[in-house]
PDB file of C-alpha atoms and ligand atoms in Angstrom:
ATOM      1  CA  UNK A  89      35.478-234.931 -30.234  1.00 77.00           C
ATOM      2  CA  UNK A  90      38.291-233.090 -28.458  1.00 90.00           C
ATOM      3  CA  UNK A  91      41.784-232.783 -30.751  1.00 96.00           C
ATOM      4  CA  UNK A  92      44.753-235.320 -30.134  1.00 97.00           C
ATOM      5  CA  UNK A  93      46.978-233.480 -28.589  1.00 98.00           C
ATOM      6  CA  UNK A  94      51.024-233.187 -30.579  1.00 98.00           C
ATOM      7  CA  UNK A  95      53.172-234.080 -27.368  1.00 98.00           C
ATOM      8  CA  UNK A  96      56.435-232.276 -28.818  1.00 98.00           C
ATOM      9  CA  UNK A  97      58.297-233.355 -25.262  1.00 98.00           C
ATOM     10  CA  UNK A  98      57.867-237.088 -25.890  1.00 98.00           C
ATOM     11  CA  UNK A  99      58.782-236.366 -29.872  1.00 98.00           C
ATOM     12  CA  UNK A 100      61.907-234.917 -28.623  1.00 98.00           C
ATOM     13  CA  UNK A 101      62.752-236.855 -25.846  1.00 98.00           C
ATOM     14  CA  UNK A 102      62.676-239.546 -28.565  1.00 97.00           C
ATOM     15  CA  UNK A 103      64.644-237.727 -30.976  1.00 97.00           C
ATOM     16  CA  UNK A 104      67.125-236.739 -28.368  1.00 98.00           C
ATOM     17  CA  UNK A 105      67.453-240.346 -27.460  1.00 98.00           C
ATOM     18  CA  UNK A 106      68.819-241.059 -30.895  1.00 98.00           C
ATOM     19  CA  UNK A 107      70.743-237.897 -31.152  1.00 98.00           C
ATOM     20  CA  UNK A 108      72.230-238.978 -27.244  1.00 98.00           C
ATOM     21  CA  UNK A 109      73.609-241.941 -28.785  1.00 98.00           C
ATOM     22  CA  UNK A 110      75.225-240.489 -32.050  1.00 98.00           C
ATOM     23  CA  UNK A 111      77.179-237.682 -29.789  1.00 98.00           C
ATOM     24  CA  UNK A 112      78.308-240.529 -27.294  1.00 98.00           C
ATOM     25  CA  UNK A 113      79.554-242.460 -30.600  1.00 98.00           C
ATOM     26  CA  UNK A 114      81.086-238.927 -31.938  1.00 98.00           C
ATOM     27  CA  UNK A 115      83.187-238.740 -27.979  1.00 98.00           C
ATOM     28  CA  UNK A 116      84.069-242.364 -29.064  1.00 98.00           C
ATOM     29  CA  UNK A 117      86.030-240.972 -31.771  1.00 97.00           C
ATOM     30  CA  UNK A 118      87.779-238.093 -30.024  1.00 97.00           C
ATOM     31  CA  UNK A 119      85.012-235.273 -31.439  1.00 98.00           C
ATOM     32  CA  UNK A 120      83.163-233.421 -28.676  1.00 98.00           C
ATOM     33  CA  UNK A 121      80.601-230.915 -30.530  1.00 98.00           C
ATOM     34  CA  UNK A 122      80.778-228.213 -28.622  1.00 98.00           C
ATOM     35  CA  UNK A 123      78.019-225.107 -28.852  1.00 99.00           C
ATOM     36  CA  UNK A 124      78.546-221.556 -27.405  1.00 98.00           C
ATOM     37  CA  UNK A 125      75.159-219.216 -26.352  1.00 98.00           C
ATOM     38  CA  UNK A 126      75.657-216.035 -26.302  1.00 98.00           C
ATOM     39  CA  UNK A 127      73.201-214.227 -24.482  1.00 98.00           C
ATOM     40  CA  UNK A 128      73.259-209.825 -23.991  1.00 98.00           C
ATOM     41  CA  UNK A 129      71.208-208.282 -21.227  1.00 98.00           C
ATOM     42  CA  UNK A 130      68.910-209.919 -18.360  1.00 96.00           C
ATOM     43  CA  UNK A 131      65.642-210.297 -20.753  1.00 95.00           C
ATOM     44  CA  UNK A 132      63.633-213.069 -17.916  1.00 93.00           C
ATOM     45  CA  UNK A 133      62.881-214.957 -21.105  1.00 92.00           C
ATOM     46  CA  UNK A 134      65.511-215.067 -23.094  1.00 95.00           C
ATOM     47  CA  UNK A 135      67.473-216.826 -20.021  1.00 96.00           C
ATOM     48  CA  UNK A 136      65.105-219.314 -19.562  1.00 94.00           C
ATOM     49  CA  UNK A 137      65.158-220.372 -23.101  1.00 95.00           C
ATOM     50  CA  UNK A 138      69.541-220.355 -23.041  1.00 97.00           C
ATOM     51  CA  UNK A 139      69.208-222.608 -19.471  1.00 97.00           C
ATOM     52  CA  UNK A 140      67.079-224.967 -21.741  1.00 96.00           C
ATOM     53  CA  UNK A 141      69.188-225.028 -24.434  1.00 97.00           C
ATOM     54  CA  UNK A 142      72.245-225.628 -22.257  1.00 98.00           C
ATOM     55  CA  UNK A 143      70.661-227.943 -20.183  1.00 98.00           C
ATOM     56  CA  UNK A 144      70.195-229.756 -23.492  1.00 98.00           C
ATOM     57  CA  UNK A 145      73.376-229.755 -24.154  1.00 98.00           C
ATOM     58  CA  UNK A 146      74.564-231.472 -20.962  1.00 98.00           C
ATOM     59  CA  UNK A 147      71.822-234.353 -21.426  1.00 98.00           C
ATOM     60  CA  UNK A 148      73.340-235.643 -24.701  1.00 98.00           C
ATOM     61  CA  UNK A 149      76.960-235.120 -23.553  1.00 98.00           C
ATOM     62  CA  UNK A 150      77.533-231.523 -26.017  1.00 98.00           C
ATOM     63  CA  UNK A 151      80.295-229.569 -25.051  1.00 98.00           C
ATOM     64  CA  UNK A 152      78.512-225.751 -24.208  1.00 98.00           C
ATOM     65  CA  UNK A 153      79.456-222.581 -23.472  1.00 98.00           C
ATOM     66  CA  UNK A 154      77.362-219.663 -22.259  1.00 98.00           C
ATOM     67  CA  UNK A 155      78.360-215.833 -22.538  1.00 98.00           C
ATOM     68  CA  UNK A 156      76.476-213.410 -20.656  1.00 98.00           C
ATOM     69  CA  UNK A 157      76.976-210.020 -21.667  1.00 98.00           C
ATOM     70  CA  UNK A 158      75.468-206.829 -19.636  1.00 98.00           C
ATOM     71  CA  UNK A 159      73.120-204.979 -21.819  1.00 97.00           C
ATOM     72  CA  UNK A 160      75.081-202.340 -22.273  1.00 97.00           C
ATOM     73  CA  UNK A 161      77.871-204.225 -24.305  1.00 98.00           C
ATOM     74  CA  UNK A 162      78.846-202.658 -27.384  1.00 97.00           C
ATOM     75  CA  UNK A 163      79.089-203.885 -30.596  1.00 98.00           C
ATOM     76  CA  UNK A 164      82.638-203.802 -31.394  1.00 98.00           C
ATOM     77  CA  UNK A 165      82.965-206.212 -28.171  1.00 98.00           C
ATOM     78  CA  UNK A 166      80.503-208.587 -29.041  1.00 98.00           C
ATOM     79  CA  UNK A 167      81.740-208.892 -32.660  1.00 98.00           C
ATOM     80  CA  UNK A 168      85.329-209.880 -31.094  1.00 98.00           C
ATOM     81  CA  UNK A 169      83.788-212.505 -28.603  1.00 98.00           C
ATOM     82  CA  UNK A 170      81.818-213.815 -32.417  1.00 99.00           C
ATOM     83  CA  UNK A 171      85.583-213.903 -34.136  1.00 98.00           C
ATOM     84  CA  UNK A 172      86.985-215.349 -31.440  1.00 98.00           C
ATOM     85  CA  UNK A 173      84.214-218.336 -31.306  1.00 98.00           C
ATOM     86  CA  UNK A 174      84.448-218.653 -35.201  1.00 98.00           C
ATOM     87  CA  UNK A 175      88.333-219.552 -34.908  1.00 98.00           C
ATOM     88  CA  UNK A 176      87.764-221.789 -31.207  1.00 98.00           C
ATOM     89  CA  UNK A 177      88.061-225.512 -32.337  1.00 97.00           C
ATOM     90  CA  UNK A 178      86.056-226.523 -29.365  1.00 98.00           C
ATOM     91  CA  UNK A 179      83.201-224.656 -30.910  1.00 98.00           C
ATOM     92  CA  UNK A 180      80.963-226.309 -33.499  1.00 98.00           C
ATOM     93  CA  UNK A 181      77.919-224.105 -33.410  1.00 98.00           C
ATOM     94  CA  UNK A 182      77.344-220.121 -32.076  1.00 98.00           C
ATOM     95  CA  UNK A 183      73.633-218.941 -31.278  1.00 98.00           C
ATOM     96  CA  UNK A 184      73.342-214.812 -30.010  1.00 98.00           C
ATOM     97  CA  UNK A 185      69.940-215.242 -28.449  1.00 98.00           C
ATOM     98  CA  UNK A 186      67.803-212.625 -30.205  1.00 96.00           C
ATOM     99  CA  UNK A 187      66.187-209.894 -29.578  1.00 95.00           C
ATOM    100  CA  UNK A 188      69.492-207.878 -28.506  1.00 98.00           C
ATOM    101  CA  UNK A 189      69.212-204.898 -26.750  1.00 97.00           C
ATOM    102  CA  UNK A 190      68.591-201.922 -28.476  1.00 95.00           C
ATOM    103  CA  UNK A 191      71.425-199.983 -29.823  1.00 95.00           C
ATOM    104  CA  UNK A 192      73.029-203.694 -31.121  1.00 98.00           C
ATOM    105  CA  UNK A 193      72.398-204.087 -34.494  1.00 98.00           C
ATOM    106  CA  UNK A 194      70.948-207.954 -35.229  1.00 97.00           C
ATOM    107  CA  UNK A 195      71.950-208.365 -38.862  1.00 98.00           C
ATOM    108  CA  UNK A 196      75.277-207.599 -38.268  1.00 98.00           C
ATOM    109  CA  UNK A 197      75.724-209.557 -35.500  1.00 98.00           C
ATOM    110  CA  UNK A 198      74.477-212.265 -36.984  1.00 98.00           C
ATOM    111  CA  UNK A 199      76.632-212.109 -40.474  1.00 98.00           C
ATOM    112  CA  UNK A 200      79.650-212.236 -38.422  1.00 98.00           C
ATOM    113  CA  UNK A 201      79.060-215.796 -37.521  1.00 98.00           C
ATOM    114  CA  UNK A 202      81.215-218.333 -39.593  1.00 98.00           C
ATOM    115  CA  UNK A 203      78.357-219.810 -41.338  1.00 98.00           C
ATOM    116  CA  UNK A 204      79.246-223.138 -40.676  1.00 98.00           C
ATOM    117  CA  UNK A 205      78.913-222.096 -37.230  1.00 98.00           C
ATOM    118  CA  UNK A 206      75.203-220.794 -37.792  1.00 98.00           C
ATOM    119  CA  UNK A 207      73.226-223.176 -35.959  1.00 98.00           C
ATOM    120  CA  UNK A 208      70.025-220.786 -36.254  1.00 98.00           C
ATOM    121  CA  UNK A 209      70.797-220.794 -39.724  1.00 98.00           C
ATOM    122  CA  UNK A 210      69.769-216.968 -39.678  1.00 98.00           C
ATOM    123  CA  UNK A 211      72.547-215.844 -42.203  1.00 98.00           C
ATOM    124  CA  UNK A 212      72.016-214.541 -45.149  1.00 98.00           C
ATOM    125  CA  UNK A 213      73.857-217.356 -46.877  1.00 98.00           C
ATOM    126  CA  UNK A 214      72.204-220.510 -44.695  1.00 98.00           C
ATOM    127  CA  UNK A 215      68.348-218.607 -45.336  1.00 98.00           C
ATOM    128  CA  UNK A 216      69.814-218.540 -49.196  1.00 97.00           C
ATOM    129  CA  UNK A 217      70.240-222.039 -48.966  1.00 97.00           C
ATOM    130  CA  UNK A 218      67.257-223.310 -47.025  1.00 96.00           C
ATOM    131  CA  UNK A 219      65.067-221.165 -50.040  1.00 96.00           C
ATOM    132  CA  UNK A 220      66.915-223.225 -52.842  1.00 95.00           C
ATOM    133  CA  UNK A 221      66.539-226.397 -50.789  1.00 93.00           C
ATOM    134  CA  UNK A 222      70.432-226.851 -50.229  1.00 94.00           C
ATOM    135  CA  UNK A 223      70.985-226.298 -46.852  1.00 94.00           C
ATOM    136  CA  UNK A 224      73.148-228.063 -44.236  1.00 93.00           C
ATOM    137  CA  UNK A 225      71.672-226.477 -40.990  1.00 96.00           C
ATOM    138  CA  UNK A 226      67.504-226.084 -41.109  1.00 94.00           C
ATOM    139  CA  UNK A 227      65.966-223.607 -38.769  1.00 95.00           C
ATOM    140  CA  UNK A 228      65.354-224.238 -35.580  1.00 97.00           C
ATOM    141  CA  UNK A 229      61.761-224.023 -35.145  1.00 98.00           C
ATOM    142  CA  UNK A 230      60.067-224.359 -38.532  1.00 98.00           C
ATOM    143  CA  UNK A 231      62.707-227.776 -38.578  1.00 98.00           C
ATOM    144  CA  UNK A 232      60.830-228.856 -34.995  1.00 98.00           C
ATOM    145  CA  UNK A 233      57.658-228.541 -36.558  1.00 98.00           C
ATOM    146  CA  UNK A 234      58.051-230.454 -39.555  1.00 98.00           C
ATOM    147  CA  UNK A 235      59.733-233.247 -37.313  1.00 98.00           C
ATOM    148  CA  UNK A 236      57.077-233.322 -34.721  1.00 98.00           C
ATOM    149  CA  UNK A 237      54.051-233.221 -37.819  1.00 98.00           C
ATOM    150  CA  UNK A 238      55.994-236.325 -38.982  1.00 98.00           C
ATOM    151  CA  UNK A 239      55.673-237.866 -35.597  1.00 97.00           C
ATOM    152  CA  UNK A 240      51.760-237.316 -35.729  1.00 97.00           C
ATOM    153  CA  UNK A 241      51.902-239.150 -38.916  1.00 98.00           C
ATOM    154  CA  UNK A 242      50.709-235.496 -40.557  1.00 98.00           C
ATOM    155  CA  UNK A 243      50.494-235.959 -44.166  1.00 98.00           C
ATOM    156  CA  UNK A 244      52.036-232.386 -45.647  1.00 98.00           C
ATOM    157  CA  UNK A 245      51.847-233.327 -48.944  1.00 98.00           C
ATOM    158  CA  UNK A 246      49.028-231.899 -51.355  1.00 98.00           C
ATOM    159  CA  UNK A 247      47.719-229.968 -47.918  1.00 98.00           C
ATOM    160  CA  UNK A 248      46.442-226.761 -47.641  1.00 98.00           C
ATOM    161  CA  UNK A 249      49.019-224.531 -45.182  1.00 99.00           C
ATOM    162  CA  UNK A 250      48.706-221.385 -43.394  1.00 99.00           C
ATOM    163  CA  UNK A 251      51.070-219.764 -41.666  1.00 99.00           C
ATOM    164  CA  UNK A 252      49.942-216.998 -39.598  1.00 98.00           C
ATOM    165  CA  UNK A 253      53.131-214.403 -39.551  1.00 98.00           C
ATOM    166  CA  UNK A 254      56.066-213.469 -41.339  1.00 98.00           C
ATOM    167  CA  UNK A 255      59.063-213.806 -38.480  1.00 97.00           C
ATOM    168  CA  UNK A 256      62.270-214.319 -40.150  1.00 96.00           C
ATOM    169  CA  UNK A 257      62.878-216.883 -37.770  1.00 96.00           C
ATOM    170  CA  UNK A 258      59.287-218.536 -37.816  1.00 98.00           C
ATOM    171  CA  UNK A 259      56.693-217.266 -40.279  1.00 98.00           C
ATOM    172  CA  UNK A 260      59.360-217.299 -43.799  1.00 98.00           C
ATOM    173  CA  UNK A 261      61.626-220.391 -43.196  1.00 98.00           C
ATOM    174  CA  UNK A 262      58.168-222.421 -41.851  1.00 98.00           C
ATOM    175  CA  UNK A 263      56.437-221.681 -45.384  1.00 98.00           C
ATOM    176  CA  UNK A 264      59.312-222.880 -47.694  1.00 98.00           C
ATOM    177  CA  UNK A 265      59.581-225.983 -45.514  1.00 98.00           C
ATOM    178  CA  UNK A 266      56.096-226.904 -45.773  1.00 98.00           C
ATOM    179  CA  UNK A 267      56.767-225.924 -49.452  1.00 98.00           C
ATOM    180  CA  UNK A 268      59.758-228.478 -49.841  1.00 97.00           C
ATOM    181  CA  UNK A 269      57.247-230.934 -48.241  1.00 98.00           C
ATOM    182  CA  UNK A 270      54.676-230.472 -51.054  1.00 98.00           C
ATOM    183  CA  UNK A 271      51.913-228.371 -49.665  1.00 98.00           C
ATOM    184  CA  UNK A 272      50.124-225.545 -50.819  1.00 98.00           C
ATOM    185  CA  UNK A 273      51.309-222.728 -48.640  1.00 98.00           C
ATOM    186  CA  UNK A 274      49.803-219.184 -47.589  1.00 98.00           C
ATOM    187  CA  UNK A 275      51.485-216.746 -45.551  1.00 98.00           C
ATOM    188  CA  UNK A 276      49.299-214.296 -43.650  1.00 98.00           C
ATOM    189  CA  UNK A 277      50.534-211.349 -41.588  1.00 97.00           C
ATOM    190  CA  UNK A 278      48.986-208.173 -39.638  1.00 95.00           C
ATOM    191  CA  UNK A 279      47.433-206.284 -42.960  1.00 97.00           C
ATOM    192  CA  UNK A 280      45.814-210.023 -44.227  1.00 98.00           C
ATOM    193  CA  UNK A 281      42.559-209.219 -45.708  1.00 98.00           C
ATOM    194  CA  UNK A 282      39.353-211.277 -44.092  1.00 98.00           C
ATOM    195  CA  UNK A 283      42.216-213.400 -41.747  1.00 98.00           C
ATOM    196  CA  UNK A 284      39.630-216.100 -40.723  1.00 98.00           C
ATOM    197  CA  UNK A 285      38.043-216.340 -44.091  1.00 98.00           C
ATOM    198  CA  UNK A 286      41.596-217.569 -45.103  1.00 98.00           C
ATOM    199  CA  UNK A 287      42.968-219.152 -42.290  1.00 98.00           C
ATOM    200  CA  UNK A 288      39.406-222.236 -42.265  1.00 98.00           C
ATOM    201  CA  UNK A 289      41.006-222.951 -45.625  1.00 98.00           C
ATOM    202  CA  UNK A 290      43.815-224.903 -43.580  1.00 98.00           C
ATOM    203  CA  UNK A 291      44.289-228.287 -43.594  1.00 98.00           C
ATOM    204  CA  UNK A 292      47.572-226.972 -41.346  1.00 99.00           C
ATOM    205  CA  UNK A 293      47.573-224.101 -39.342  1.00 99.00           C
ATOM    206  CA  UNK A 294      50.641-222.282 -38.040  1.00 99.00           C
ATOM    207  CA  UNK A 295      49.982-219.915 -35.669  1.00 98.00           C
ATOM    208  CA  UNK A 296      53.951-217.463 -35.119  1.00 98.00           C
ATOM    209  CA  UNK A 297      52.196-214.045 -34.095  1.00 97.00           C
ATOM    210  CA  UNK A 298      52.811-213.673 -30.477  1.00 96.00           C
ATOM    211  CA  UNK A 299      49.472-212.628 -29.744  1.00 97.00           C
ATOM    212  CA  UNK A 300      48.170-214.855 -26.624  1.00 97.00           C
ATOM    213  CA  UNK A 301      45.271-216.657 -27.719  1.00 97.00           C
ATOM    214  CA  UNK A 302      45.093-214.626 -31.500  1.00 98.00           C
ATOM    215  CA  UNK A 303      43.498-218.004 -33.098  1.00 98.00           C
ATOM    216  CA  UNK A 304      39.766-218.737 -31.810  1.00 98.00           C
ATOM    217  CA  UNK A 305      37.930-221.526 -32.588  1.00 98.00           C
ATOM    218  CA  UNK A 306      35.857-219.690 -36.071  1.00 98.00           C
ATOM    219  CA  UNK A 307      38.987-219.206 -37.589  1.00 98.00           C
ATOM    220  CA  UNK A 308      39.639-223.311 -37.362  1.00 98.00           C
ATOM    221  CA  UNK A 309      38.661-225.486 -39.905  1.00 98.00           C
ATOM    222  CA  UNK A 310      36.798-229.073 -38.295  1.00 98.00           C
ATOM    223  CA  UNK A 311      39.580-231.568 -38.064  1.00 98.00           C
ATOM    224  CA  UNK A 312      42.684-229.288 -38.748  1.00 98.00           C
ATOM    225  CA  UNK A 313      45.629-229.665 -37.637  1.00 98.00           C
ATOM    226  CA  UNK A 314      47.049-226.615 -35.315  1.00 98.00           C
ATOM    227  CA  UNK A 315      50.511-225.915 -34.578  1.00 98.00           C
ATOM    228  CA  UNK A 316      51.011-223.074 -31.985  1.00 98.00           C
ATOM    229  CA  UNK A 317      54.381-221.485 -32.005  1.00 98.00           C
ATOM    230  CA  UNK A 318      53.355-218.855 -29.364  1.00 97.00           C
ATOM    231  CA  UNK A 319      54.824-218.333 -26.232  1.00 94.00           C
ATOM    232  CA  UNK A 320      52.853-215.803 -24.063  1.00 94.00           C
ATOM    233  CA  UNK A 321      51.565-214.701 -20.606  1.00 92.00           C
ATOM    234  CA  UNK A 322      47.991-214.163 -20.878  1.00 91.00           C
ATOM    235  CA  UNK A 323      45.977-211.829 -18.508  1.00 91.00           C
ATOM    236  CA  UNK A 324      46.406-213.819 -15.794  1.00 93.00           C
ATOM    237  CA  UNK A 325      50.037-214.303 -15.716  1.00 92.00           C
ATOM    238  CA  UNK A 326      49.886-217.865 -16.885  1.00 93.00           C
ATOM    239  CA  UNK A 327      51.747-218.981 -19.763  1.00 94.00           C
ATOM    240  CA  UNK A 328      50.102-219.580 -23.022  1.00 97.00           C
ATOM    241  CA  UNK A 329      50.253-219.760 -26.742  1.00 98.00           C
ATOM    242  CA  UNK A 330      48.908-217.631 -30.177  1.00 98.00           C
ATOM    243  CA  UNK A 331      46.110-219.632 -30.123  1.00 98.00           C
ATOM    244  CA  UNK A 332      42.736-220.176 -27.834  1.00 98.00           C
ATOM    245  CA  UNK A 333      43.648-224.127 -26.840  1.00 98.00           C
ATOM    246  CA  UNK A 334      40.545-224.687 -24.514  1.00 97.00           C
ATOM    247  CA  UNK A 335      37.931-223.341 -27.479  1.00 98.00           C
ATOM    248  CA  UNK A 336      40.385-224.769 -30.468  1.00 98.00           C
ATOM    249  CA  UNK A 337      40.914-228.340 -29.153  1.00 98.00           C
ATOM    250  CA  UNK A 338      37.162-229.027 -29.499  1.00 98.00           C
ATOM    251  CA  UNK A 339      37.289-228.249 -33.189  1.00 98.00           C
ATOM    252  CA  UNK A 340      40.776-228.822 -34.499  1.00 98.00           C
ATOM    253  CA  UNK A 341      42.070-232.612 -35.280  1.00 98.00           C
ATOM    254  CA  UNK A 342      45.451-232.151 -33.364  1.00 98.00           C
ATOM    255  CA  UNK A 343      46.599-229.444 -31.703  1.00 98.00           C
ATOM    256  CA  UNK A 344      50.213-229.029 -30.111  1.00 98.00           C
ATOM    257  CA  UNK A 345      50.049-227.645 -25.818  1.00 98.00           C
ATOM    258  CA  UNK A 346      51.971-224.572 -24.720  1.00 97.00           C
ATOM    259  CA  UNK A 347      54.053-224.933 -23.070  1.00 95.00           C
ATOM    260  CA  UNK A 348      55.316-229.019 -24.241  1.00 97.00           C
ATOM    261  CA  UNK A 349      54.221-229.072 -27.815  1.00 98.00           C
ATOM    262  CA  UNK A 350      56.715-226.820 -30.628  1.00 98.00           C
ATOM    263  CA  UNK A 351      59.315-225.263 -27.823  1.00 96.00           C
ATOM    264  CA  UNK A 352      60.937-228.686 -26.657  1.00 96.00           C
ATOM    265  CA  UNK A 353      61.398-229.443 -30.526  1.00 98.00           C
ATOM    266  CA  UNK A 354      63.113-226.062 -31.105  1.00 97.00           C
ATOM    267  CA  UNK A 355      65.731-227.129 -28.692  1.00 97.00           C
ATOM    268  CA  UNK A 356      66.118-230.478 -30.221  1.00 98.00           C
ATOM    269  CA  UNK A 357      67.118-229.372 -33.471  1.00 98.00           C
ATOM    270  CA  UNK A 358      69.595-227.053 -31.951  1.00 98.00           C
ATOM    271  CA  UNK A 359      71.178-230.005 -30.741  1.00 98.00           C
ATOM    272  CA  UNK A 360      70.820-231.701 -33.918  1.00 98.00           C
ATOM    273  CA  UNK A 361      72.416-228.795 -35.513  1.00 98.00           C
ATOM    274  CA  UNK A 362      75.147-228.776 -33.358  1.00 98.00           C
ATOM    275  CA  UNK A 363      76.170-232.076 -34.145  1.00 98.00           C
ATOM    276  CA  UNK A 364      75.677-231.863 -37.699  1.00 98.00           C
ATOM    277  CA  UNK A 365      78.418-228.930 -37.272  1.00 98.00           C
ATOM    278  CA  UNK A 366      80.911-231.098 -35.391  1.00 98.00           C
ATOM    279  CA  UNK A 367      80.664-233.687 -37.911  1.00 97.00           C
ATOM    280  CA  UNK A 368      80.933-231.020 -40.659  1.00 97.00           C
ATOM    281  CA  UNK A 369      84.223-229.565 -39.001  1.00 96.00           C
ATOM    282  CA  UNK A 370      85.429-232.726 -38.079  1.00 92.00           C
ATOM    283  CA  UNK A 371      85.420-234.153 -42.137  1.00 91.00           C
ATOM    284  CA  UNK A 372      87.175-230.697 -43.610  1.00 85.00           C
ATOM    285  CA  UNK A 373      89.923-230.683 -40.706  1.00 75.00           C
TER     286      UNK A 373
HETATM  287  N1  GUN B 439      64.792-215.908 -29.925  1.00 91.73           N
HETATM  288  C1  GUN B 439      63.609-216.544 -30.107  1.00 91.73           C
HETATM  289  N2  GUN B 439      63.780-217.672 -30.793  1.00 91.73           N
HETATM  290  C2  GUN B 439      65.087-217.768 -31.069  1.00 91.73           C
HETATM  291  C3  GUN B 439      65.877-218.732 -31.759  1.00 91.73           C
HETATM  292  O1  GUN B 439      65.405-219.750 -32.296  1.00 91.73           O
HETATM  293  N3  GUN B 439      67.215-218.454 -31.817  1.00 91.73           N
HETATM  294  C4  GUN B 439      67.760-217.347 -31.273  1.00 91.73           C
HETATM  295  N4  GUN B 439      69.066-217.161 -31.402  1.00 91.73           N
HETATM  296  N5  GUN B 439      67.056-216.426 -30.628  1.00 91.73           N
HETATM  297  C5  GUN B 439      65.727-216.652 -30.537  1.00 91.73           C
END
């Protein structure tokens, strides 16, 4: 029997919903959160994903900004426009769309955001506080995951995990939230020994390698659950995920589409995020 399939855009057009109606409560009471993208060079995809995200912004009534640089901005400008945005009262939350061009060093750039303001929660402190389980902002899409597995009515508790890369953004922060949730977690990367042997051990699958159509069907367990986090153009052109959906669906439990399963959730707790951050500011002012 074919694998239901995770619809992450009706999961986050509900959560949206409920997040629409908090922000228009939030206006009620004079606070606008307000988000500013900053986004350096004219990477096709990287554009797309900041029209989504302020797109999403203008559905639920959040304030947004977005900054494009040219790619060869330096870094002593973009750290000013970052100071500048920490200080800005209309801004609740900052997001640098990553990769940057080369010659712009990430980790800096991403230290100089206030981290109150770190709506990626990529600083050192907010990934400090996400391991200890203390954290006010949870990443974006490990966060969407979790949500949308909860929306399948995915037990994670006492389950067998796999997460398929090591991403600092993905792979890392999507382990220790599967491990706050209970399960039994593996992390497997490029130099994994015997990949498949370990990867039909999962109960939950996380494929984060961005390799188009890495995870075939032998490396599934019957009746797993598979979460694809990829976002690819196969040899073809067409869009598609880490993992082999056609040859996977017919052996997996539930499987989540690319593109409308895990992106529209990343989004969503952006937003989320966001407002979290005006609410935040708007207590300690
Ligand atoms: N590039 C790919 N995913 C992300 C993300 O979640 N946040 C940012 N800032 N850049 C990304």
């Amino acid at each position: 029997m074919a694998a239901v399939l995770i619809d992450g855009k009706a999961v986050s057009a509900s959560v949206r919903a409920q997040l629409k109606e908090e922000v228009q409560a939030l206006r009620e009471e004079g606070i606008t959160p307000g988000l500013a993208v900053i986004i350096v060079g004219d990477d096709d995809a990287s554009h797309r994903y900041v029209r989504n995200k302020k797109k999403g912004c203008e559905e639920l009534g959040i304030y947004s900004q977005v900054h494009m640089l040219p790619k060869e901005t330096r870094m002593e400008e973009l750290l000013s426009l970052i100071s500048t945005l920490n200080t800005d009262p209309l801004i609740d939350g900052i997001l640098v769309q990553l990769p940057l061009p080369k010659g712009l060093d990430e980790k800096r750039v991403i230290e100089a955001i206030d981290p109150g303001k770190d709506v990626d929660a990529f600083s050192e402190v907010n990934v400090g506080r996400i391991m200890i389980g203390n954290y006010t902002f949870l990443p974006c899409t490990p966060a969407g995951i979790i949500e949308l597995l909860r929306h399948a009515n995915v037990e994670i508790e006492g389950k067998e995990c796999v997460v398929i890369g090591r991403s600092n953004i993905v792979g890392k922060p999507m382990a220790m939230l599967l491990m706050h949730a209970n399960a039994t977690v593996t992390i497997c990367h490029s130099r994994t020994k015997n990949l498949s042997e370990v990867t039909r051990r999962a109960d939950i699958l996380v494929a984060a390698i961005g390799k188009p159509k890495f995870v075939t069907a032998d490396m599934v367990k019957p009746g797993a659950v598979v979460i694809d986090v990829g976002m690819n153009r196969d040899e073809n052109g067409r869009l598609c995920g880490d993992v082999d959906f056609e040859a996977v669906r017919e052996k997996a439990g539930a499987i989540t589409p690319v593109p409308g399963g895990v992106g529209p959730m990343t989004i969503t707790t952006l937003l989320k995020n966001t407002v979290t951050a005006a609410k935040l500011h708007h207590a300690s002012r």
